[in-house]
Amino acid sequence: MEQEKVKKAIEAAKLYYLLDYNQNQIAHKLGISRPTVSRLLQMAKSEGFVQITIMDPTDDVENLSNELEEKFGLKKAVVTSIPQYENTIIKNYLGEAAACYLHDIVKDGDTIGVTWGTTLYHVGLGLKQKLVKDVKVVQLKGGISHSETNTYYSEILYLFGKAFNTNPIHLPLPAIVDHVVVKQAMEADRHIKKVLETGKAANIALFTIGPTKSESLLFQLGYFSEEDLDMIYSQAVGDICSRFFDAEGNIFNESLNERTLGIELQDLKEKEYSVLVAGGPQKIDGIYGALKAGYANVLVTDQFTARFLLDK
């Protein structure tokens, strides 16, 4: 990026945000057009020279937690305050909050089922070691990619295993295959079957919502045909464990669901702790559908997402 343009963007941002100049005044002072000022201010935000923090005194996280628990019949809602409604920041804060919650509830003999992705990776990074015995950590869905994209599944399993003093159980498969007969053959293998049964029996499950956006990690793994993508984009509000559902939380495409390897959404309803860790504007509809269907009994989210969910 040109150094002169950077300097101009920072100068415009200081005038606008610190000295309360309007855009016309900045244009006059810097000898540039008003549209150029607008572009410089946008650049200052997108490049991180300007970071906007909203501190809303009406967002009482304890009240938001109670309201979420009441509205959706949750065992627990953990709402954490974030300074910005931006994906990377959201994942950092939610990862830490979910890690603290998990640390508190895990006891001797528990089996923890985990999925993959950047949100769960941040949970893993936030985990502190806990001296517990006979804990198992198991992968709930396949994570092998057909592309070079990293799903973080091995790093996540390593971090969870390290925190709870156990060797994690891997599910060395793709999440979705091309034909149901391929899935059936994989599930018939006794080692794979044992991993899947361990995941189904886990009393704690930790997962997130995948938004139906092309930039979402799942869509970068080479699993889907164009036909699959057209249906997903037109009907689904999100996925849990690579299983897509509609606004009511119903599986929207049985054909695709039958080609998906890993835990069934109905099995999540049977968990002692079914923990959904998610937040952000692209995930609101998916979170709402998942909670409406009862796939989670614990929600870890941020104050902005909490308010949107309560207002829906």
mmCIF file of C-alpha atoms in Angstrom:
data_model
loop_
_atom_site.group_PDB
_atom_site.id
_atom_site.type_symbol
_atom_site.label_atom_id
_atom_site.label_comp_id
_atom_site.label_asym_id
_atom_site.label_seq_id
_atom_site.Cartn_x
_atom_site.Cartn_y
_atom_site.Cartn_z
ATOM 1 C CA MET A 1 0.000 0.000 0.000
ATOM 2 C CA GLU A 2 1.319 3.459 -0.889
ATOM 3 C CA GLN A 3 2.797 5.219 2.139
ATOM 4 C CA GLU A 4 1.308 8.550 1.098
ATOM 5 C CA LYS A 5 -2.190 7.056 0.929
ATOM 6 C CA VAL A 6 -1.768 5.498 4.376
ATOM 7 C CA LYS A 7 -0.710 8.847 5.825
ATOM 8 C CA LYS A 8 -3.695 10.561 4.220
ATOM 9 C CA ALA A 9 -6.093 7.904 5.583
ATOM 10 C CA ILE A 10 -4.718 8.269 9.114
ATOM 11 C CA GLU A 11 -4.822 12.063 8.902
ATOM 12 C CA ALA A 12 -8.439 12.001 7.699
ATOM 13 C CA ALA A 13 -9.364 9.503 10.445
ATOM 14 C CA LYS A 14 -7.834 11.698 13.167
ATOM 15 C CA LEU A 15 -9.745 14.726 11.930
ATOM 16 C CA TYR A 16 -12.996 12.774 11.702
ATOM 17 C CA TYR A 17 -12.891 10.625 14.832
ATOM 18 C CA LEU A 18 -10.800 12.724 17.231
ATOM 19 C CA LEU A 19 -11.532 16.323 16.232
ATOM 20 C CA ASP A 20 -15.149 15.877 15.019
ATOM 21 C CA TYR A 21 -14.552 17.373 11.573
ATOM 22 C CA ASN A 22 -17.237 16.491 9.036
ATOM 23 C CA GLN A 23 -16.272 15.082 5.628
ATOM 24 C CA ASN A 24 -16.684 18.398 3.817
ATOM 25 C CA GLN A 25 -14.356 20.116 6.301
ATOM 26 C CA ILE A 26 -11.779 17.338 5.920
ATOM 27 C CA ALA A 27 -11.969 17.601 2.132
ATOM 28 C CA HIS A 28 -11.338 21.368 2.330
ATOM 29 C CA LYS A 29 -8.480 20.998 4.833
ATOM 30 C CA LEU A 30 -6.684 18.242 2.921
ATOM 31 C CA GLY A 31 -7.422 19.629 -0.531
ATOM 32 C CA ILE A 32 -9.195 16.510 -1.772
ATOM 33 C CA SER A 33 -12.738 15.640 -2.877
ATOM 34 C CA ARG A 34 -15.447 14.523 -0.460
ATOM 35 C CA PRO A 35 -15.746 11.027 -2.079
ATOM 36 C CA THR A 36 -11.981 10.610 -1.577
ATOM 37 C CA VAL A 37 -12.426 11.441 2.120
ATOM 38 C CA SER A 38 -15.129 8.786 2.371
ATOM 39 C CA ARG A 39 -12.839 6.193 0.742
ATOM 40 C CA LEU A 40 -9.952 7.123 3.050
ATOM 41 C CA LEU A 41 -12.141 6.746 6.150
ATOM 42 C CA GLN A 42 -13.378 3.370 4.926
ATOM 43 C CA MET A 43 -9.786 2.301 4.274
ATOM 44 C CA ALA A 44 -8.760 3.418 7.772
ATOM 45 C CA LYS A 45 -11.415 1.104 9.232
ATOM 46 C CA SER A 46 -10.789 -1.877 6.951
ATOM 47 C CA GLU A 47 -7.003 -1.739 7.494
ATOM 48 C CA GLY A 48 -7.435 -1.554 11.255
ATOM 49 C CA PHE A 49 -6.059 2.003 11.673
ATOM 50 C CA VAL A 50 -9.409 2.815 13.267
ATOM 51 C CA GLN A 51 -11.134 0.407 15.635
ATOM 52 C CA ILE A 52 -14.604 1.282 16.858
ATOM 53 C CA THR A 53 -15.731 0.010 20.257
ATOM 54 C CA ILE A 54 -19.355 0.236 21.352
ATOM 55 C CA MET A 55 -19.946 0.042 25.088
ATOM 56 C CA ASP A 56 -23.696 -0.328 25.514
ATOM 57 C CA PRO A 57 -24.722 0.164 29.177
ATOM 58 C CA THR A 58 -28.077 -1.492 28.447
ATOM 59 C CA ASP A 59 -26.366 -4.802 27.643
ATOM 60 C CA ASP A 60 -26.288 -6.504 31.029
ATOM 61 C CA VAL A 61 -24.815 -9.907 30.208
ATOM 62 C CA GLU A 62 -26.337 -11.551 33.279
ATOM 63 C CA ASN A 63 -29.830 -10.436 32.304
ATOM 64 C CA LEU A 64 -29.214 -11.458 28.693
ATOM 65 C CA SER A 65 -28.131 -14.913 29.897
ATOM 66 C CA ASN A 66 -31.277 -15.311 32.002
ATOM 67 C CA GLU A 67 -33.519 -14.170 29.153
ATOM 68 C CA LEU A 68 -31.893 -16.607 26.703
ATOM 69 C CA GLU A 69 -32.278 -19.482 29.162
ATOM 70 C CA GLU A 70 -35.943 -18.664 29.627
ATOM 71 C CA LYS A 71 -36.766 -18.100 25.938
ATOM 72 C CA PHE A 72 -35.036 -21.214 24.603
ATOM 73 C CA GLY A 73 -35.293 -23.531 27.632
ATOM 74 C CA LEU A 74 -31.519 -23.723 28.053
ATOM 75 C CA LYS A 75 -29.637 -25.334 30.899
ATOM 76 C CA LYS A 76 -27.118 -22.483 30.672
ATOM 77 C CA ALA A 77 -26.429 -19.417 28.538
ATOM 78 C CA VAL A 78 -22.979 -17.861 28.764
ATOM 79 C CA VAL A 79 -22.938 -14.339 27.320
ATOM 80 C CA THR A 80 -19.591 -12.605 27.034
ATOM 81 C CA SER A 81 -19.048 -8.915 26.266
ATOM 82 C CA ILE A 82 -17.080 -8.192 23.123
ATOM 83 C CA PRO A 83 -15.700 -4.778 22.082
ATOM 84 C CA GLN A 84 -16.462 -5.173 18.351
ATOM 85 C CA TYR A 85 -18.947 -7.197 16.332
ATOM 86 C CA GLU A 86 -16.270 -8.625 14.058
ATOM 87 C CA ASN A 87 -15.667 -12.320 13.340
ATOM 88 C CA THR A 88 -12.061 -12.686 14.503
ATOM 89 C CA ILE A 89 -12.746 -10.810 17.726
ATOM 90 C CA ILE A 90 -15.963 -12.776 18.338
ATOM 91 C CA LYS A 91 -14.130 -16.103 17.985
ATOM 92 C CA ASN A 92 -11.355 -15.017 20.344
ATOM 93 C CA TYR A 93 -13.776 -14.007 23.097
ATOM 94 C CA LEU A 94 -16.185 -16.921 22.628
ATOM 95 C CA GLY A 95 -13.284 -19.376 22.562
ATOM 96 C CA GLU A 96 -12.072 -18.140 25.917
ATOM 97 C CA ALA A 97 -15.580 -18.120 27.446
ATOM 98 C CA ALA A 98 -16.352 -21.643 26.196
ATOM 99 C CA ALA A 99 -12.973 -22.907 27.422
ATOM 100 C CA CYS A 100 -13.702 -21.550 30.927
ATOM 101 C CA TYR A 101 -17.171 -23.114 30.947
ATOM 102 C CA LEU A 102 -15.847 -26.490 29.795
ATOM 103 C CA HIS A 103 -13.068 -26.392 32.379
ATOM 104 C CA ASP A 104 -15.692 -25.885 35.088
ATOM 105 C CA ILE A 105 -18.015 -28.740 34.081
ATOM 106 C CA VAL A 106 -15.596 -31.532 33.098
ATOM 107 C CA LYS A 107 -15.265 -34.270 35.710
ATOM 108 C CA ASP A 108 -13.676 -37.726 35.990
ATOM 109 C CA GLY A 109 -15.034 -40.226 33.486
ATOM 110 C CA ASP A 110 -16.584 -37.703 31.061
ATOM 111 C CA THR A 111 -16.469 -38.164 27.288
ATOM 112 C CA ILE A 112 -16.152 -34.909 25.329
ATOM 113 C CA GLY A 113 -17.173 -34.885 21.675
ATOM 114 C CA VAL A 114 -15.710 -32.062 19.574
ATOM 115 C CA THR A 115 -16.064 -30.841 16.011
ATOM 116 C CA TRP A 116 -13.600 -28.739 14.025
ATOM 117 C CA GLY A 117 -13.192 -25.247 12.564
ATOM 118 C CA THR A 118 -11.773 -21.910 13.663
ATOM 119 C CA THR A 119 -14.263 -21.350 16.513
ATOM 120 C CA LEU A 120 -13.412 -24.699 18.122
ATOM 121 C CA TYR A 121 -9.725 -24.030 17.542
ATOM 122 C CA HIS A 122 -10.051 -20.856 19.636
ATOM 123 C CA VAL A 123 -11.778 -22.895 22.356
ATOM 124 C CA GLY A 124 -8.839 -25.300 22.324
ATOM 125 C CA LEU A 125 -6.348 -22.431 22.577
ATOM 126 C CA GLY A 126 -8.196 -21.105 25.641
ATOM 127 C CA LEU A 127 -8.236 -24.398 27.556
ATOM 128 C CA LYS A 128 -6.232 -24.740 30.762
ATOM 129 C CA GLN A 129 -5.106 -28.097 32.066
ATOM 130 C CA LYS A 130 -7.436 -29.808 34.549
ATOM 131 C CA LEU A 131 -6.422 -32.779 36.670
ATOM 132 C CA VAL A 132 -9.173 -35.249 35.822
ATOM 133 C CA LYS A 133 -9.095 -39.023 35.324
ATOM 134 C CA ASP A 134 -10.498 -41.295 32.629
ATOM 135 C CA VAL A 135 -11.726 -38.484 30.379
ATOM 136 C CA LYS A 136 -12.115 -39.235 26.676
ATOM 137 C CA VAL A 137 -11.976 -36.717 23.819
ATOM 138 C CA VAL A 138 -13.510 -37.878 20.541
ATOM 139 C CA GLN A 139 -13.987 -36.312 17.118
ATOM 140 C CA LEU A 140 -17.710 -36.052 16.258
ATOM 141 C CA LYS A 141 -17.442 -35.671 12.483
ATOM 142 C CA GLY A 142 -14.959 -36.336 9.709
ATOM 143 C CA GLY A 143 -12.486 -33.568 9.017
ATOM 144 C CA ILE A 144 -10.259 -34.662 6.146
ATOM 145 C CA SER A 145 -10.275 -32.090 3.355
ATOM 146 C CA HIS A 146 -10.297 -32.652 -0.408
ATOM 147 C CA SER A 147 -8.433 -29.323 -0.690
ATOM 148 C CA GLU A 148 -5.444 -27.669 0.957
ATOM 149 C CA THR A 149 -7.724 -25.895 3.457
ATOM 150 C CA ASN A 150 -6.957 -26.603 7.120
ATOM 151 C CA THR A 151 -9.923 -27.729 9.228
ATOM 152 C CA TYR A 152 -7.812 -27.601 12.437
ATOM 153 C CA TYR A 153 -9.242 -30.979 13.466
ATOM 154 C CA SER A 154 -5.906 -32.507 14.544
ATOM 155 C CA GLU A 155 -4.816 -29.330 16.397
ATOM 156 C CA ILE A 156 -8.175 -29.160 18.201
ATOM 157 C CA LEU A 157 -8.011 -32.791 19.292
ATOM 158 C CA TYR A 158 -4.430 -32.312 20.471
ATOM 159 C CA LEU A 159 -5.330 -29.207 22.540
ATOM 160 C CA PHE A 160 -8.383 -30.854 24.127
ATOM 161 C CA GLY A 161 -6.472 -34.041 24.837
ATOM 162 C CA LYS A 162 -3.626 -32.110 26.438
ATOM 163 C CA ALA A 163 -6.012 -30.102 28.662
ATOM 164 C CA PHE A 164 -7.727 -33.214 30.022
ATOM 165 C CA ASN A 165 -4.753 -35.601 30.111
ATOM 166 C CA THR A 166 -5.965 -38.036 27.463
ATOM 167 C CA ASN A 167 -5.082 -39.353 24.014
ATOM 168 C CA PRO A 168 -7.834 -38.058 21.705
ATOM 169 C CA ILE A 169 -9.796 -40.383 19.421
ATOM 170 C CA HIS A 170 -9.627 -39.365 15.752
ATOM 171 C CA LEU A 171 -12.223 -39.961 13.037
ATOM 172 C CA PRO A 172 -9.915 -40.086 9.979
ATOM 173 C CA LEU A 173 -12.589 -39.518 7.317
ATOM 174 C CA PRO A 174 -14.044 -36.737 5.180
ATOM 175 C CA ALA A 175 -17.212 -35.116 6.571
ATOM 176 C CA ILE A 176 -19.213 -35.772 3.391
ATOM 177 C CA VAL A 177 -18.781 -38.379 0.643
ATOM 178 C CA ASP A 178 -20.175 -38.578 -2.890
ATOM 179 C CA HIS A 179 -22.321 -41.700 -2.477
ATOM 180 C CA VAL A 180 -24.245 -43.205 0.416
ATOM 181 C CA VAL A 181 -22.742 -46.657 -0.320
ATOM 182 C CA VAL A 182 -19.283 -45.194 0.340
ATOM 183 C CA LYS A 183 -20.485 -43.918 3.708
ATOM 184 C CA GLN A 184 -22.041 -47.298 4.552
ATOM 185 C CA ALA A 185 -18.795 -49.085 3.716
ATOM 186 C CA MET A 186 -16.805 -46.715 5.938
ATOM 187 C CA GLU A 187 -19.232 -47.077 8.834
ATOM 188 C CA ALA A 188 -19.053 -50.855 8.579
ATOM 189 C CA ASP A 189 -15.345 -50.817 9.487
ATOM 190 C CA ARG A 190 -15.122 -51.917 13.140
ATOM 191 C CA HIS A 191 -12.603 -49.223 14.107
ATOM 192 C CA ILE A 192 -14.677 -46.439 12.537
ATOM 193 C CA LYS A 193 -17.836 -47.880 14.087
ATOM 194 C CA LYS A 194 -16.240 -47.776 17.539
ATOM 195 C CA VAL A 195 -15.251 -44.096 17.124
ATOM 196 C CA LEU A 196 -18.775 -43.177 15.969
ATOM 197 C CA GLU A 197 -20.321 -45.057 18.900
ATOM 198 C CA THR A 198 -17.996 -43.275 21.331
ATOM 199 C CA GLY A 199 -19.116 -39.917 19.895
ATOM 200 C CA LYS A 200 -22.766 -40.895 20.172
ATOM 201 C CA ALA A 201 -22.241 -41.935 23.817
ATOM 202 C CA ALA A 202 -20.345 -38.743 24.780
ATOM 203 C CA ASN A 203 -22.081 -36.872 27.594
ATOM 204 C CA ILE A 204 -20.561 -33.524 26.492
ATOM 205 C CA ALA A 205 -20.655 -32.243 22.908
ATOM 206 C CA LEU A 206 -19.018 -29.000 21.796
ATOM 207 C CA PHE A 207 -19.876 -27.562 18.380
ATOM 208 C CA THR A 208 -20.542 -24.393 16.424
ATOM 209 C CA ILE A 209 -22.793 -23.232 13.581
ATOM 210 C CA GLY A 210 -21.440 -22.992 10.062
ATOM 211 C CA PRO A 211 -23.041 -20.143 8.081
ATOM 212 C CA THR A 212 -24.237 -20.816 4.521
ATOM 213 C CA LYS A 213 -21.680 -18.477 2.968
ATOM 214 C CA SER A 214 -19.100 -19.374 0.333
ATOM 215 C CA GLU A 215 -16.273 -18.130 2.585
ATOM 216 C CA SER A 216 -17.313 -20.511 5.367
ATOM 217 C CA LEU A 217 -14.678 -23.190 6.020
ATOM 218 C CA LEU A 218 -16.895 -26.144 5.084
ATOM 219 C CA PHE A 219 -17.481 -24.728 1.591
ATOM 220 C CA GLN A 220 -13.749 -24.554 0.904
ATOM 221 C CA LEU A 221 -13.137 -28.292 1.381
ATOM 222 C CA GLY A 222 -14.316 -29.571 -2.009
ATOM 223 C CA TYR A 223 -17.216 -31.639 -0.677
ATOM 224 C CA PHE A 224 -20.073 -30.133 -2.682
ATOM 225 C CA SER A 225 -21.299 -30.282 -6.261
ATOM 226 C CA GLU A 226 -22.841 -27.189 -7.874
ATOM 227 C CA GLU A 227 -26.253 -28.774 -7.378
ATOM 228 C CA ASP A 228 -25.556 -29.257 -3.658
ATOM 229 C CA LEU A 229 -24.465 -25.642 -3.331
ATOM 230 C CA ASP A 230 -27.554 -24.264 -5.099
ATOM 231 C CA MET A 231 -29.839 -26.137 -2.690
ATOM 232 C CA ILE A 232 -27.827 -25.164 0.380
ATOM 233 C CA TYR A 233 -27.713 -21.462 -0.484
ATOM 234 C CA SER A 234 -31.436 -21.355 -1.263
ATOM 235 C CA GLN A 235 -32.813 -23.272 1.728
ATOM 236 C CA ALA A 236 -30.363 -23.793 4.596
ATOM 237 C CA VAL A 237 -29.679 -21.328 7.440
ATOM 238 C CA GLY A 238 -26.626 -23.174 8.749
ATOM 239 C CA ASP A 239 -24.992 -26.479 9.566
ATOM 240 C CA ILE A 240 -23.990 -28.327 12.705
ATOM 241 C CA CYS A 241 -21.474 -31.151 12.242
ATOM 242 C CA SER A 242 -21.841 -30.627 8.457
ATOM 243 C CA ARG A 243 -25.574 -31.412 8.638
ATOM 244 C CA PHE A 244 -27.622 -28.587 7.119
ATOM 245 C CA PHE A 245 -30.959 -27.418 8.477
ATOM 246 C CA ASP A 246 -33.638 -24.835 7.706
ATOM 247 C CA ALA A 247 -35.031 -21.937 9.777
ATOM 248 C CA GLU A 248 -37.086 -24.369 11.872
ATOM 249 C CA GLY A 249 -34.071 -26.557 12.577
ATOM 250 C CA ASN A 250 -35.243 -29.372 10.296
ATOM 251 C CA ILE A 251 -32.760 -31.291 8.121
ATOM 252 C CA PHE A 252 -33.464 -29.770 4.734
ATOM 253 C CA ASN A 253 -31.896 -32.302 2.347
ATOM 254 C CA GLU A 254 -32.052 -35.986 3.287
ATOM 255 C CA SER A 255 -29.919 -37.014 0.310
ATOM 256 C CA LEU A 256 -27.023 -34.818 1.455
ATOM 257 C CA ASN A 257 -27.572 -35.787 5.084
ATOM 258 C CA GLU A 258 -27.312 -39.481 4.184
ATOM 259 C CA ARG A 259 -23.845 -38.843 2.690
ATOM 260 C CA THR A 260 -22.601 -37.091 5.852
ATOM 261 C CA LEU A 261 -20.321 -38.927 8.294
ATOM 262 C CA GLY A 262 -20.502 -38.254 12.003
ATOM 263 C CA ILE A 263 -22.980 -37.639 14.758
ATOM 264 C CA GLU A 264 -26.683 -37.139 13.935
ATOM 265 C CA LEU A 265 -28.309 -33.895 15.093
ATOM 266 C CA GLN A 266 -30.959 -35.838 16.999
ATOM 267 C CA ASP A 267 -28.192 -37.405 19.110
ATOM 268 C CA LEU A 268 -27.132 -33.959 20.310
ATOM 269 C CA LYS A 269 -30.486 -33.628 22.079
ATOM 270 C CA GLU A 270 -29.570 -36.571 24.330
ATOM 271 C CA LYS A 271 -26.369 -35.048 25.733
ATOM 272 C CA GLU A 272 -25.951 -33.977 29.339
ATOM 273 C CA TYR A 273 -24.200 -30.887 27.956
ATOM 274 C CA SER A 274 -24.825 -30.006 24.316
ATOM 275 C CA VAL A 275 -22.769 -26.828 23.988
ATOM 276 C CA LEU A 276 -23.220 -24.483 21.023
ATOM 277 C CA VAL A 277 -20.442 -21.886 20.708
ATOM 278 C CA ALA A 278 -21.404 -19.269 18.133
ATOM 279 C CA GLY A 279 -21.906 -15.578 17.455
ATOM 280 C CA GLY A 280 -21.837 -12.997 14.687
ATOM 281 C CA PRO A 281 -24.288 -11.550 12.166
ATOM 282 C CA GLN A 282 -23.931 -14.429 9.663
ATOM 283 C CA LYS A 283 -24.824 -17.034 12.289
ATOM 284 C CA ILE A 284 -27.929 -15.517 13.925
ATOM 285 C CA ASP A 285 -30.494 -17.412 11.814
ATOM 286 C CA GLY A 286 -28.566 -20.656 12.197
ATOM 287 C CA ILE A 287 -28.262 -20.284 15.985
ATOM 288 C CA TYR A 288 -31.961 -19.450 16.230
ATOM 289 C CA GLY A 289 -32.952 -22.515 14.182
ATOM 290 C CA ALA A 290 -30.657 -24.784 16.200
ATOM 291 C CA LEU A 291 -32.027 -23.529 19.528
ATOM 292 C CA LYS A 292 -35.599 -23.779 18.267
ATOM 293 C CA ALA A 293 -34.986 -27.425 17.338
ATOM 294 C CA GLY A 294 -33.366 -28.149 20.717
ATOM 295 C CA TYR A 295 -29.980 -29.278 19.400
ATOM 296 C CA ALA A 296 -28.191 -27.354 22.184
ATOM 297 C CA ASN A 297 -28.955 -27.001 25.890
ATOM 298 C CA VAL A 298 -25.994 -24.666 26.497
ATOM 299 C CA LEU A 299 -25.213 -21.561 24.426
ATOM 300 C CA VAL A 300 -21.987 -19.545 24.512
ATOM 301 C CA THR A 301 -22.379 -16.284 22.603
ATOM 302 C CA ASP A 302 -21.753 -12.508 22.681
ATOM 303 C CA GLN A 303 -23.999 -9.690 23.854
ATOM 304 C CA PHE A 304 -24.859 -8.437 20.351
ATOM 305 C CA THR A 305 -25.899 -11.875 19.070
ATOM 306 C CA ALA A 306 -27.819 -12.480 22.314
ATOM 307 C CA ARG A 307 -29.869 -9.327 21.785
ATOM 308 C CA PHE A 308 -30.637 -10.225 18.144
ATOM 309 C CA LEU A 309 -31.771 -13.706 19.221
ATOM 310 C CA LEU A 310 -34.030 -12.272 21.909
ATOM 311 C CA ASP A 311 -35.541 -9.767 19.482
ATOM 312 C CA LYS A 312 -36.374 -12.391 16.820
#
